[in-house]
């Protein structure tokens, strides 16, 4: 793939690494523990399992394993990394960026810009955009960026969000668009609200669940309206092989698709077909890992990119409470077809252990 156009250098994902932690629990087991009907979690929310971290296994560990995988697949010299950005809402410190812990473990230091990005689940996408724009602006001086989206999502025990918990990390080297070109133009939308937030010093988020659902749907509608603009919606949507969304829980994504489809006057059958063919398959790994906040959208994007032919397009809708949203579009590069990063998820899923309710309670104690 060529490295530049006459106007500006192309920028995109050169390699991907993923990591899911070594423990998990099925949501039906959680339903038994909480005295809920399992169908509420499996059918009502569309969840299957949630990834969990053992004691002393944190967001740094998740980030480092994903990053090592992405760097080794990229194959470049680590001296070529000029920017390290970690998007997370699982920060360890109010001042010291998570990237400093990650950089220590990866041996990255010196002439490198290293920082953390926070905007709830949107932080990873912001980091991707910043790295992309850094490269497109030629501020990179020939160097590549390492972007990591990583989180451990836990709610207070018994909280309505508990069944949607999860954890995971996606690392991407932003360089030549070997896996996917990130198209220059994106479609943001933000509104200042309190739908989901975690005051300083509190361990778990406060959530206005119903408001958060409405904000997510409104943001999706606004971003897709901006994508279509004055064009023929049929042609715009037909141009994409897959549509990825931030996945707090799979039913949320269905609700957003219904909202977008209704805006474009699709009938219920059209919406159902679109969801089944172009959206639902991208959530195969999310269903098994649960919500991993910043990593959630990028787990779906990684799933959608594997096996694509050169030039096939993917849309990626990012949502972070507070709220900020952005719709990105990507175009598969020559290495998408190999889907090499699938191995990370297959390995982690094969190696992880399912805990029962008693072990889960012990973990949370
Ligand atoms: N069988 C089948 N379905 C059932 C059922 C049963 N026995 N019992 C309930 N259901 C269905 C309900 O009908 C409902 O479906 P619909 O919305 O389609 O009607 C669904 O299960 C959920 O039921 P409730 O609405 O009663 O659920 P709840 O109020 O207990 O909690 C929630 C739902 C508010 C979303 C909660 O999971 C939550 O607070 N989650 C955290 C916030 C969140 O994820 N928000 C999403 C947007 S914000 C965001 O994206 C940021 C982020 O990552 C957190």
Tab-separated table of C-alpha atoms and ligand atoms in Angstrom:
chain	number	residue	atom	x	y	z
A	1	UNK	CA	0.000	0.000	0.000
A	2	UNK	CA	1.395	3.437	-0.890
A	3	UNK	CA	2.417	5.659	1.987
A	4	UNK	CA	1.101	8.985	0.833
A	5	UNK	CA	-1.195	10.888	-1.437
A	6	UNK	CA	-0.351	14.241	-2.955
A	7	UNK	CA	-2.288	15.947	-0.172
A	8	UNK	CA	-1.172	14.217	3.042
A	9	UNK	CA	0.358	10.992	4.293
A	10	UNK	CA	-2.000	8.078	4.797
A	11	UNK	CA	-2.281	6.829	8.336
A	12	UNK	CA	-3.785	3.776	9.871
A	13	UNK	CA	-3.431	0.580	11.816
A	14	UNK	CA	-0.225	-1.291	11.049
A	15	UNK	CA	-0.796	-4.059	13.586
A	16	UNK	CA	-3.233	-5.136	16.292
A	17	UNK	CA	-2.764	-7.035	19.565
A	18	UNK	CA	-5.545	-7.991	21.961
A	19	UNK	CA	-5.684	-9.406	25.453
A	20	UNK	CA	-8.496	-10.755	27.633
A	21	UNK	CA	-7.767	-11.630	31.289
A	22	UNK	CA	-7.515	-15.211	32.574
A	23	UNK	CA	-10.850	-15.427	34.459
A	24	UNK	CA	-14.502	-15.185	33.443
A	25	UNK	CA	-18.003	-15.852	34.714
A	26	UNK	CA	-21.144	-16.713	32.781
A	27	UNK	CA	-23.971	-14.222	33.259
A	28	UNK	CA	-26.376	-17.052	34.079
A	29	UNK	CA	-24.244	-17.824	37.143
A	30	UNK	CA	-24.491	-14.160	38.146
A	31	UNK	CA	-28.266	-14.291	37.661
A	32	UNK	CA	-28.501	-17.231	40.082
A	33	UNK	CA	-26.380	-15.324	42.603
A	34	UNK	CA	-28.551	-12.208	42.369
A	35	UNK	CA	-31.892	-14.035	42.156
A	36	UNK	CA	-32.588	-12.688	38.670
A	37	UNK	CA	-34.114	-14.517	35.717
A	38	UNK	CA	-31.080	-15.507	33.551
A	39	UNK	CA	-33.104	-14.511	30.475
A	40	UNK	CA	-32.902	-10.897	31.612
A	41	UNK	CA	-29.148	-10.978	31.158
A	42	UNK	CA	-28.933	-13.300	28.142
A	43	UNK	CA	-31.987	-12.145	26.171
A	44	UNK	CA	-32.773	-8.788	27.781
A	45	UNK	CA	-29.190	-7.476	27.623
A	46	UNK	CA	-27.746	-9.930	25.077
A	47	UNK	CA	-24.769	-10.886	27.312
A	48	UNK	CA	-23.059	-14.269	27.650
A	49	UNK	CA	-19.949	-13.984	29.808
A	50	UNK	CA	-17.857	-11.378	31.542
A	51	UNK	CA	-14.072	-11.318	31.684
A	52	UNK	CA	-12.613	-10.914	35.167
A	53	UNK	CA	-9.152	-10.172	36.494
A	54	UNK	CA	-7.567	-12.234	39.256
A	55	UNK	CA	-6.107	-10.343	42.231
A	56	UNK	CA	-2.990	-8.342	41.268
A	57	UNK	CA	-3.924	-8.518	37.577
A	58	UNK	CA	-4.784	-5.019	36.498
A	59	UNK	CA	-5.146	-2.656	33.579
A	60	UNK	CA	-1.356	-2.373	33.254
A	61	UNK	CA	-1.028	-6.125	32.767
A	62	UNK	CA	-3.838	-6.092	30.190
A	63	UNK	CA	-2.203	-3.194	28.336
A	64	UNK	CA	1.295	-4.657	28.327
A	65	UNK	CA	0.272	-8.058	27.002
A	66	UNK	CA	-1.820	-6.483	24.214
A	67	UNK	CA	1.010	-4.058	23.387
A	68	UNK	CA	3.680	-6.778	23.244
A	69	UNK	CA	1.480	-8.691	20.831
A	70	UNK	CA	0.888	-5.635	18.609
A	71	UNK	CA	4.578	-4.658	18.621
A	72	UNK	CA	5.775	-8.130	17.775
A	73	UNK	CA	3.259	-8.403	14.913
A	74	UNK	CA	4.341	-4.961	13.637
A	75	UNK	CA	7.973	-6.075	13.674
A	76	UNK	CA	9.425	-2.542	13.729
A	77	UNK	CA	12.204	-1.295	15.973
A	78	UNK	CA	10.854	0.065	19.301
A	79	UNK	CA	13.016	3.158	18.780
A	80	UNK	CA	10.574	4.056	16.001
A	81	UNK	CA	7.729	4.535	18.541
A	82	UNK	CA	7.430	8.304	19.004
A	83	UNK	CA	4.062	8.422	20.740
A	84	UNK	CA	2.461	6.215	23.398
A	85	UNK	CA	-1.158	7.019	24.251
A	86	UNK	CA	-3.283	4.907	26.601
A	87	UNK	CA	-7.035	5.474	26.580
A	88	UNK	CA	-8.599	4.254	29.812
A	89	UNK	CA	-11.059	5.002	32.572
A	90	UNK	CA	-9.261	2.614	34.933
A	91	UNK	CA	-6.525	5.127	35.802
A	92	UNK	CA	-4.233	4.246	38.714
A	93	UNK	CA	-3.407	7.828	39.624
A	94	UNK	CA	-4.836	11.309	39.198
A	95	UNK	CA	-1.482	12.669	37.977
A	96	UNK	CA	0.825	9.928	36.758
A	97	UNK	CA	-0.462	8.665	33.417
A	98	UNK	CA	-1.141	4.963	32.936
A	99	UNK	CA	1.208	5.172	29.974
A	100	UNK	CA	4.139	5.609	32.428
A	101	UNK	CA	3.493	2.177	33.995
A	102	UNK	CA	3.106	0.679	30.529
A	103	UNK	CA	6.233	2.395	29.172
A	104	UNK	CA	8.298	1.029	32.077
A	105	UNK	CA	7.235	-2.509	31.283
A	106	UNK	CA	7.757	-2.086	27.524
A	107	UNK	CA	11.130	-0.348	27.853
A	108	UNK	CA	9.882	2.783	26.064
A	109	UNK	CA	11.577	6.019	27.037
A	110	UNK	CA	13.497	8.930	25.589
A	111	UNK	CA	12.248	10.916	22.616
A	112	UNK	CA	8.652	9.838	22.975
A	113	UNK	CA	5.414	11.598	23.879
A	114	UNK	CA	3.690	9.415	26.498
A	115	UNK	CA	0.277	10.193	28.014
A	116	UNK	CA	-3.122	8.950	29.135
A	117	UNK	CA	-6.416	9.918	27.499
A	118	UNK	CA	-9.621	10.040	29.530
A	119	UNK	CA	-13.107	10.424	28.179
A	120	UNK	CA	-14.969	7.401	29.572
A	121	UNK	CA	-15.298	4.697	26.881
A	122	UNK	CA	-14.351	7.209	24.147
A	123	UNK	CA	-10.756	7.648	25.430
A	124	UNK	CA	-9.264	4.891	23.253
A	125	UNK	CA	-10.847	6.308	20.110
A	126	UNK	CA	-9.556	9.787	20.939
A	127	UNK	CA	-6.075	8.306	21.309
A	128	UNK	CA	-6.424	6.602	17.917
A	129	UNK	CA	-7.575	9.850	16.298
A	130	UNK	CA	-4.775	11.871	17.916
A	131	UNK	CA	-2.138	9.401	16.733
A	132	UNK	CA	-3.661	9.352	13.253
A	133	UNK	CA	-3.763	13.137	13.016
A	134	UNK	CA	-0.206	13.396	14.458
A	135	UNK	CA	0.968	11.219	11.594
A	136	UNK	CA	-1.160	12.936	8.944
A	137	UNK	CA	0.179	16.326	10.079
A	138	UNK	CA	3.712	14.938	9.671
A	139	UNK	CA	4.499	15.877	13.286
A	140	UNK	CA	5.691	12.271	13.706
A	141	UNK	CA	8.969	12.770	11.819
A	142	UNK	CA	8.766	9.307	10.343
A	143	UNK	CA	7.889	7.570	13.610
A	144	UNK	CA	4.973	5.370	14.621
A	145	UNK	CA	2.512	5.559	17.537
A	146	UNK	CA	1.489	2.856	19.981
A	147	UNK	CA	-2.118	3.312	21.080
A	148	UNK	CA	-3.709	1.174	23.772
A	149	UNK	CA	-7.359	1.038	24.837
A	150	UNK	CA	-7.666	-0.900	28.106
A	151	UNK	CA	-10.109	-1.147	30.988
A	152	UNK	CA	-11.408	-3.225	33.838
A	153	UNK	CA	-15.153	-2.577	34.075
A	154	UNK	CA	-16.654	-3.340	37.463
A	155	UNK	CA	-19.876	-2.082	39.047
A	156	UNK	CA	-20.901	-2.166	42.672
A	157	UNK	CA	-22.180	-5.641	43.571
A	158	UNK	CA	-25.905	-5.886	42.818
A	159	UNK	CA	-25.849	-2.825	40.522
A	160	UNK	CA	-28.049	-3.193	37.398
A	161	UNK	CA	-24.883	-2.901	35.306
A	162	UNK	CA	-23.170	-5.853	37.023
A	163	UNK	CA	-24.066	-8.341	34.265
A	164	UNK	CA	-22.363	-6.097	31.710
A	165	UNK	CA	-18.960	-6.101	33.440
A	166	UNK	CA	-15.812	-7.151	31.608
A	167	UNK	CA	-12.173	-6.365	30.968
A	168	UNK	CA	-9.798	-6.317	28.046
A	169	UNK	CA	-7.232	-4.412	26.035
A	170	UNK	CA	-6.564	-3.645	22.393
A	171	UNK	CA	-3.218	-2.245	21.274
A	172	UNK	CA	-2.587	-0.821	17.821
A	173	UNK	CA	0.514	0.470	16.143
A	174	UNK	CA	-0.502	3.518	14.121
A	175	UNK	CA	1.823	3.707	11.155
A	176	UNK	CA	1.513	2.566	7.548
A	177	UNK	CA	-2.093	1.405	7.018
A	178	UNK	CA	-1.175	-2.251	6.534
A	179	UNK	CA	-4.198	-3.576	8.446
A	180	UNK	CA	-6.560	-0.628	7.908
A	181	UNK	CA	-6.485	2.920	6.684
A	182	UNK	CA	-8.176	5.324	9.103
A	183	UNK	CA	-9.986	7.687	6.788
A	184	UNK	CA	-9.126	11.353	7.473
A	185	UNK	CA	-12.660	12.648	7.934
A	186	UNK	CA	-14.613	11.556	11.033
A	187	UNK	CA	-17.962	12.545	12.550
A	188	UNK	CA	-17.987	13.657	16.214
A	189	UNK	CA	-20.930	14.627	18.430
A	190	UNK	CA	-20.817	15.650	22.081
A	191	UNK	CA	-23.193	16.955	24.749
A	192	UNK	CA	-22.318	17.642	28.392
A	193	UNK	CA	-24.504	15.342	30.559
A	194	UNK	CA	-24.193	13.205	33.685
A	195	UNK	CA	-25.195	9.761	32.424
A	196	UNK	CA	-22.321	7.704	33.846
A	197	UNK	CA	-19.504	9.131	35.957
A	198	UNK	CA	-17.109	8.213	38.762
A	199	UNK	CA	-16.328	10.981	41.237
A	200	UNK	CA	-12.707	11.245	42.385
A	201	UNK	CA	-12.005	8.737	45.151
A	202	UNK	CA	-14.997	6.487	44.429
A	203	UNK	CA	-14.363	2.911	43.364
A	204	UNK	CA	-17.431	2.362	41.201
A	205	UNK	CA	-19.307	4.439	38.642
A	206	UNK	CA	-22.574	6.188	39.327
A	207	UNK	CA	-24.993	5.526	36.506
A	208	UNK	CA	-28.232	7.040	35.330
A	209	UNK	CA	-28.928	3.913	33.283
A	210	UNK	CA	-31.982	5.096	31.360
A	211	UNK	CA	-30.413	8.473	30.524
A	212	UNK	CA	-27.253	6.698	29.342
A	213	UNK	CA	-29.293	4.578	26.915
A	214	UNK	CA	-31.003	7.649	25.484
A	215	UNK	CA	-27.734	9.585	25.137
A	216	UNK	CA	-26.049	6.672	23.364
A	217	UNK	CA	-28.932	6.348	20.891
A	218	UNK	CA	-29.046	10.096	20.255
A	219	UNK	CA	-25.302	10.207	19.655
A	220	UNK	CA	-25.513	7.283	17.219
A	221	UNK	CA	-28.297	8.950	15.258
A	222	UNK	CA	-26.380	12.245	15.086
A	223	UNK	CA	-23.119	10.629	13.952
A	224	UNK	CA	-24.769	8.517	11.249
A	225	UNK	CA	-26.754	11.530	10.028
A	226	UNK	CA	-23.434	13.378	9.684
A	227	UNK	CA	-21.881	10.441	7.821
A	228	UNK	CA	-24.729	10.431	5.307
A	229	UNK	CA	-25.013	14.219	5.033
A	230	UNK	CA	-26.585	15.136	1.707
A	231	UNK	CA	-25.717	11.780	0.101
A	232	UNK	CA	-28.080	8.917	-0.712
A	233	UNK	CA	-28.247	6.888	2.537
A	234	UNK	CA	-28.682	3.642	0.592
A	235	UNK	CA	-25.407	4.170	-1.231
A	236	UNK	CA	-23.576	5.249	1.912
A	237	UNK	CA	-24.641	2.220	3.967
A	238	UNK	CA	-24.066	-0.183	1.058
A	239	UNK	CA	-20.438	0.922	0.891
A	240	UNK	CA	-19.593	-0.698	4.252
A	241	UNK	CA	-19.016	-4.387	4.927
A	242	UNK	CA	-19.479	-4.040	8.676
A	243	UNK	CA	-20.675	-1.555	11.291
A	244	UNK	CA	-18.989	-1.674	14.691
A	245	UNK	CA	-20.271	0.007	17.837
A	246	UNK	CA	-19.109	0.583	21.372
A	247	UNK	CA	-20.653	-2.436	23.127
A	248	UNK	CA	-21.733	-1.721	26.722
A	249	UNK	CA	-23.976	-4.768	26.143
A	250	UNK	CA	-25.152	-6.177	22.802
A	251	UNK	CA	-28.823	-5.176	23.222
A	252	UNK	CA	-27.678	-1.534	23.511
A	253	UNK	CA	-26.221	-1.796	20.032
A	254	UNK	CA	-29.477	-3.219	18.663
A	255	UNK	CA	-31.347	-0.299	20.207
A	256	UNK	CA	-28.956	2.175	18.563
A	257	UNK	CA	-29.348	0.472	15.186
A	258	UNK	CA	-33.133	0.662	15.580
A	259	UNK	CA	-32.821	4.390	16.282
A	260	UNK	CA	-30.572	4.996	13.272
A	261	UNK	CA	-32.714	2.811	10.986
A	262	UNK	CA	-35.897	4.557	12.099
A	263	UNK	CA	-34.333	7.930	11.275
A	264	UNK	CA	-33.599	6.702	7.751
A	265	UNK	CA	-37.154	5.295	7.499
A	266	UNK	CA	-36.161	1.629	7.316
A	267	UNK	CA	-38.949	-0.798	8.177
A	268	UNK	CA	-38.450	-3.236	11.106
A	269	UNK	CA	-37.513	-6.088	8.754
A	270	UNK	CA	-34.813	-3.994	7.085
A	271	UNK	CA	-33.433	-2.995	10.489
A	272	UNK	CA	-33.377	-6.619	11.656
A	273	UNK	CA	-31.604	-7.788	8.507
A	274	UNK	CA	-29.056	-4.982	8.670
A	275	UNK	CA	-28.331	-5.776	12.322
A	276	UNK	CA	-28.065	-9.523	11.707
A	277	UNK	CA	-25.798	-9.206	8.662
A	278	UNK	CA	-23.599	-6.179	9.267
A	279	UNK	CA	-23.570	-5.497	13.016
A	280	UNK	CA	-24.219	-8.548	15.166
A	281	UNK	CA	-21.311	-10.666	13.786
A	282	UNK	CA	-18.808	-7.967	14.825
A	283	UNK	CA	-19.795	-8.491	18.492
A	284	UNK	CA	-18.805	-12.183	18.659
A	285	UNK	CA	-15.833	-11.457	20.977
A	286	UNK	CA	-17.673	-8.761	22.957
A	287	UNK	CA	-20.375	-11.262	23.924
A	288	UNK	CA	-17.683	-13.469	25.456
A	289	UNK	CA	-15.714	-10.697	27.165
A	290	UNK	CA	-18.369	-8.235	28.378
A	291	UNK	CA	-17.926	-4.477	28.409
A	292	UNK	CA	-14.298	-3.394	28.443
A	293	UNK	CA	-15.101	0.324	28.167
A	294	UNK	CA	-12.400	1.923	25.942
A	295	UNK	CA	-11.425	-1.449	24.453
A	296	UNK	CA	-14.981	-2.493	23.677
A	297	UNK	CA	-15.348	-0.767	20.288
A	298	UNK	CA	-11.842	-1.785	19.226
A	299	UNK	CA	-12.472	-5.449	20.066
A	300	UNK	CA	-15.418	-5.236	17.682
A	301	UNK	CA	-13.334	-3.449	15.017
A	302	UNK	CA	-10.573	-6.065	15.340
A	303	UNK	CA	-13.172	-8.762	14.839
A	304	UNK	CA	-14.687	-7.030	11.806
A	305	UNK	CA	-11.350	-6.389	10.073
A	306	UNK	CA	-10.149	-9.978	10.102
A	307	UNK	CA	-10.445	-11.575	6.678
A	308	UNK	CA	-11.470	-8.420	4.801
A	309	UNK	CA	-10.292	-7.870	1.245
A	310	UNK	CA	-8.202	-4.805	0.429
A	311	UNK	CA	-10.429	-1.708	0.296
A	312	UNK	CA	-13.480	-3.115	2.113
A	313	UNK	CA	-14.823	-0.499	4.530
A	314	UNK	CA	-15.820	-0.665	8.200
A	315	UNK	CA	-17.657	2.018	10.195
A	316	UNK	CA	-16.812	2.380	13.898
A	317	UNK	CA	-19.106	4.254	16.313
A	318	UNK	CA	-17.461	5.284	19.584
A	319	UNK	CA	-19.421	6.483	22.624
A	320	UNK	CA	-18.100	7.733	25.947
A	321	UNK	CA	-20.351	8.905	28.725
A	322	UNK	CA	-20.286	12.489	29.669
A	323	UNK	CA	-20.830	12.434	26.623
A	324	UNK	CA	-18.637	12.355	23.561
A	325	UNK	CA	-19.118	10.245	20.472
A	326	UNK	CA	-17.385	9.885	17.129
A	327	UNK	CA	-17.962	7.822	14.026
A	328	UNK	CA	-14.781	6.716	12.261
A	329	UNK	CA	-14.480	4.964	8.927
A	330	UNK	CA	-11.720	2.517	8.068
A	331	UNK	CA	-10.619	0.828	4.868
A	332	UNK	CA	-9.020	-2.627	4.975
A	333	UNK	CA	-5.330	-2.773	4.109
A	334	UNK	CA	-3.391	-5.708	2.632
A	335	UNK	CA	-2.847	-7.444	5.993
A	336	UNK	CA	-6.515	-7.455	7.047
A	337	UNK	CA	-7.110	-10.657	5.147
A	338	UNK	CA	-4.698	-12.590	7.376
A	339	UNK	CA	-6.583	-11.652	10.554
A	340	UNK	CA	-3.418	-12.565	12.480
A	341	UNK	CA	-4.686	-11.003	15.752
A	342	UNK	CA	-7.589	-13.505	15.992
A	343	UNK	CA	-5.029	-15.844	17.549
A	344	UNK	CA	-4.792	-13.572	20.631
A	345	UNK	CA	-8.476	-13.929	21.405
A	346	UNK	CA	-8.608	-17.642	20.591
A	347	UNK	CA	-5.623	-18.270	22.903
A	348	UNK	CA	-6.975	-16.163	25.771
A	349	UNK	CA	-10.455	-17.666	25.546
A	350	UNK	CA	-9.028	-21.194	25.482
A	351	UNK	CA	-6.828	-20.532	28.522
A	352	UNK	CA	-9.274	-18.692	30.740
A	353	UNK	CA	-11.032	-20.284	33.699
A	354	UNK	CA	-14.706	-19.825	34.538
A	355	UNK	CA	-15.399	-19.036	38.190
A	356	UNK	CA	-18.566	-19.919	40.102
A	357	UNK	CA	-20.594	-17.537	42.253
A	358	UNK	CA	-18.597	-18.330	45.422
A	359	UNK	CA	-15.278	-17.624	43.718
A	360	UNK	CA	-16.715	-14.442	42.207
A	361	UNK	CA	-17.808	-13.207	45.648
A	362	UNK	CA	-14.329	-13.970	46.986
A	363	UNK	CA	-12.763	-12.007	44.123
A	364	UNK	CA	-14.985	-9.023	44.860
A	365	UNK	CA	-14.501	-9.154	48.655
B	1	LIG	N1	-36.453	-12.114	30.021
B	1	LIG	C1	-36.097	-11.413	28.919
B	1	LIG	N2	-35.866	-10.064	28.935
B	1	LIG	C2	-35.973	-9.432	30.119
B	1	LIG	C3	-36.320	-10.112	31.300
B	1	LIG	C4	-36.570	-11.508	31.226
B	1	LIG	N3	-36.915	-12.223	32.297
B	1	LIG	N4	-36.347	-9.210	32.300
B	1	LIG	C5	-36.015	-8.014	31.767
B	1	LIG	N5	-35.792	-8.148	30.455
B	1	LIG	C6	-35.378	-7.144	29.507
B	1	LIG	C7	-36.109	-5.824	29.677
B	1	LIG	O1	-37.370	-5.837	29.024
B	1	LIG	C8	-35.129	-4.865	29.049
B	1	LIG	O2	-35.186	-4.967	27.648
B	1	LIG	P1	-35.703	-3.696	26.802
B	1	LIG	O3	-34.835	-2.546	27.229
B	1	LIG	O4	-35.474	-4.110	25.387
B	1	LIG	O5	-37.118	-3.511	27.181
B	1	LIG	C9	-33.770	-5.458	29.423
B	1	LIG	O6	-34.032	-6.817	29.803
B	1	LIG	C10	-33.117	-4.767	30.587
B	1	LIG	O7	-34.051	-4.711	31.631
B	1	LIG	P2	-34.175	-3.402	32.525
B	1	LIG	O8	-34.354	-2.208	31.658
B	1	LIG	O9	-35.176	-3.650	33.597
B	1	LIG	O10	-32.694	-3.420	33.154
B	1	LIG	P3	-32.104	-2.616	34.316
B	1	LIG	O11	-32.795	-1.325	34.515
B	1	LIG	O12	-31.976	-3.535	35.480
B	1	LIG	O13	-30.625	-2.306	33.765
B	1	LIG	C11	-29.222	-0.950	32.344
B	1	LIG	C12	-30.309	-2.012	32.390
B	1	LIG	C13	-29.831	0.337	32.861
B	1	LIG	C14	-28.741	-0.691	30.967
B	1	LIG	C15	-28.029	-1.423	33.192
B	1	LIG	O14	-27.451	-2.530	32.594
B	1	LIG	C16	-26.984	-0.352	33.397
B	1	LIG	O15	-27.142	0.560	34.196
B	1	LIG	N6	-25.868	-0.477	32.655
B	1	LIG	C17	-24.776	0.452	32.748
B	1	LIG	C18	-25.009	1.652	31.866
B	1	LIG	C19	-24.883	1.314	30.404
B	1	LIG	O16	-24.316	0.325	30.014
B	1	LIG	N7	-25.395	2.220	29.551
B	1	LIG	C20	-25.273	2.062	28.127
B	1	LIG	C21	-25.049	3.381	27.433
B	1	LIG	S1	-23.752	4.328	28.271
B	1	LIG	C22	-22.289	3.632	27.736
B	1	LIG	O17	-22.245	3.055	26.688
B	1	LIG	C23	-21.084	3.782	28.573
B	1	LIG	C24	-20.691	2.468	29.120
B	1	LIG	O18	-20.003	1.685	28.488
B	1	LIG	C25	-21.183	2.110	30.450
